[in-house]
PDB file of C-alpha atoms in Angstrom:
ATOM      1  CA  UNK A   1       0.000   0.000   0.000  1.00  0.00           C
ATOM      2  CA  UNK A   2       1.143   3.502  -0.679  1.00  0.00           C
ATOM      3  CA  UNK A   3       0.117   7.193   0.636  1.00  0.00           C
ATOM      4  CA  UNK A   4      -0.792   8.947  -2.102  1.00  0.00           C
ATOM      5  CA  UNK A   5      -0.372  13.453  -1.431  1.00  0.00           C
ATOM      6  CA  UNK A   6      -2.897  15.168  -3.794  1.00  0.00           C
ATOM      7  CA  UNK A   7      -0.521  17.948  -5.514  1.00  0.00           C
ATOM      8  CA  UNK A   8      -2.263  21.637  -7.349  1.00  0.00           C
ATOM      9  CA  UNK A   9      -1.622  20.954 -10.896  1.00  0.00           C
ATOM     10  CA  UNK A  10      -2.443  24.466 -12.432  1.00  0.00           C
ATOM     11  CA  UNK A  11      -6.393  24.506 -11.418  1.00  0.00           C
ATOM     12  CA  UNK A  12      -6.806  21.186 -11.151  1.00  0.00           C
ATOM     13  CA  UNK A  13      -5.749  18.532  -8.222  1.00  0.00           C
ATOM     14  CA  UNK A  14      -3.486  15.520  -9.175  1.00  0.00           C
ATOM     15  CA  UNK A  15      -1.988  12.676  -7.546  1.00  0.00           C
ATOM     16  CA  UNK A  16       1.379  11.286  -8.180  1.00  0.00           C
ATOM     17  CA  UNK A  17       1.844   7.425  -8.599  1.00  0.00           C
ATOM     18  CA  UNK A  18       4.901   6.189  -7.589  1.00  0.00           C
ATOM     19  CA  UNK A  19       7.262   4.560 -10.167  1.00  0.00           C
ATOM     20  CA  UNK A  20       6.662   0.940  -8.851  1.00  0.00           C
ATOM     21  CA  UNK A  21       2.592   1.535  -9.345  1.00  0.00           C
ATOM     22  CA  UNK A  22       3.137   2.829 -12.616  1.00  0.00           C
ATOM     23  CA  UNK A  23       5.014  -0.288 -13.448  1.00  0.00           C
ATOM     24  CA  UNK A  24       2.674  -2.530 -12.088  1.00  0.00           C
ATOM     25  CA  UNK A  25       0.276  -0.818 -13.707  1.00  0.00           C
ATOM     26  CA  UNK A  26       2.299  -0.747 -17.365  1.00  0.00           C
ATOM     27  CA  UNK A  27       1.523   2.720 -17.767  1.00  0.00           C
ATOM     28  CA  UNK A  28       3.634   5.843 -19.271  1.00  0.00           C
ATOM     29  CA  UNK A  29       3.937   9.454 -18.885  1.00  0.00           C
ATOM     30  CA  UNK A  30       1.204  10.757 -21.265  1.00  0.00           C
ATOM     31  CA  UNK A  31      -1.403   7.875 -20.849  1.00  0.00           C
ATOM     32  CA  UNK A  32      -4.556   7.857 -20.147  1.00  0.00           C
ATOM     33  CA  UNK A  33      -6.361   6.455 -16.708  1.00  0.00           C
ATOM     34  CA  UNK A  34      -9.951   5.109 -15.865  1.00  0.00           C
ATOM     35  CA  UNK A  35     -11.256   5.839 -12.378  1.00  0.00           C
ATOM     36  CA  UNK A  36     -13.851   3.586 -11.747  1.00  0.00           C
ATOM     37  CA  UNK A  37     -17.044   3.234  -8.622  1.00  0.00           C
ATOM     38  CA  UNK A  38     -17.151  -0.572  -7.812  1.00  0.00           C
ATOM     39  CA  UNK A  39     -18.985  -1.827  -4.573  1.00  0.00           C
ATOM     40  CA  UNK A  40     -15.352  -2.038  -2.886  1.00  0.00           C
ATOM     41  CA  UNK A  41     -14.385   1.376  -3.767  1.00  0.00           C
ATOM     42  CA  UNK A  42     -12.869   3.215  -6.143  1.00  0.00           C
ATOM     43  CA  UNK A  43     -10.465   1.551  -8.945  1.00  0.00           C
ATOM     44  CA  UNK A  44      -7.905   3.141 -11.238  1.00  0.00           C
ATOM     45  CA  UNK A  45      -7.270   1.280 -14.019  1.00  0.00           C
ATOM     46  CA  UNK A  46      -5.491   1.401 -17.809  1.00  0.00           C
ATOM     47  CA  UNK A  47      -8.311  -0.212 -19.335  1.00  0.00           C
ATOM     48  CA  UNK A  48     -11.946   1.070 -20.341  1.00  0.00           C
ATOM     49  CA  UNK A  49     -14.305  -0.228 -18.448  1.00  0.00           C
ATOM     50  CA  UNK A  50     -17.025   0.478 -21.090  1.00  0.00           C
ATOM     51  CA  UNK A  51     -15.002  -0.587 -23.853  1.00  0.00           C
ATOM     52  CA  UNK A  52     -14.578  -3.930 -22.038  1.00  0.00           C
ATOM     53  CA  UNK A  53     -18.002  -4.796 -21.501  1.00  0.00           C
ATOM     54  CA  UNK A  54     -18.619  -4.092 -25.448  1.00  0.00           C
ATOM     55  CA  UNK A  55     -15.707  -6.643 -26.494  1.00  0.00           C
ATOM     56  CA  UNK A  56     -17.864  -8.943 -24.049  1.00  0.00           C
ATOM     57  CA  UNK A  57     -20.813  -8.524 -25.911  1.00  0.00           C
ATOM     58  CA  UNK A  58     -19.114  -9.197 -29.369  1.00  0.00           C
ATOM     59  CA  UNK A  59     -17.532 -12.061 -27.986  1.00  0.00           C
ATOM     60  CA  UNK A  60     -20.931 -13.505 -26.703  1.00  0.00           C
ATOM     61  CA  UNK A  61     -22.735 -12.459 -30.398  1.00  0.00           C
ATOM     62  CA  UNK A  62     -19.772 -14.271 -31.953  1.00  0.00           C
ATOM     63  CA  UNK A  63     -20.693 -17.716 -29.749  1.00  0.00           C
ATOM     64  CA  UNK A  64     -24.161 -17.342 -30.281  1.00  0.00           C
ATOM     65  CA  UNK A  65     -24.308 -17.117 -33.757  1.00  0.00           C
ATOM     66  CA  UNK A  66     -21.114 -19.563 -34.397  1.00  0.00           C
ATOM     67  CA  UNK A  67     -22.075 -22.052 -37.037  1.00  0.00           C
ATOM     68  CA  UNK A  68     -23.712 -19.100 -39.246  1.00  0.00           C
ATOM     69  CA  UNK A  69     -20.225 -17.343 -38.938  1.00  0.00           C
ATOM     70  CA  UNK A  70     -19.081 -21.082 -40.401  1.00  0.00           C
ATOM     71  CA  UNK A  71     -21.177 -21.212 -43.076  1.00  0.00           C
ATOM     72  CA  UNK A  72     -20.580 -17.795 -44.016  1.00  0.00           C
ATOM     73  CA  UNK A  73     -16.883 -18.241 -44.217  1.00  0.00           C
ATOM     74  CA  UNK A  74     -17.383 -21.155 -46.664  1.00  0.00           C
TER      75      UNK A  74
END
């Protein structure tokens, strides 16, 4: 666990992650960073949350509709 100090950045407030979260996390100067409400708490994370669930759906469209995909390809 670390202790986080929230830092002025110009108007805005920011938070500097440590070089050992940052690796953890695989992240770079630059990128971008999804704060996300879960039932635990709050969750930073790389990925997008929204765009995951719509790969999920794709993914589930794909199995359901398999063997037309099949005989499609043919």
């Amino acid at each position: 666990m670390h202790t986080l100090k929230l830092t002025q950045i110009g108007n805005s407030v920011g938070v500097i992650l440590p070089k050992e979260a940052l690796a953890k996390l695989r992240l770079e100067k630059g990128q971008t960073v999804f704060l996300t409400e879960t039932p635990e708490g709050l969750v930073l994370t790389p990925y997008d949350p929204a765009l995951e669930e719509q790969i999920e759906a794709g993914r589930a469209f794909m199995r359901d509709y398999r063997d037309t995909f099949h005989q499609l390809a043919k």
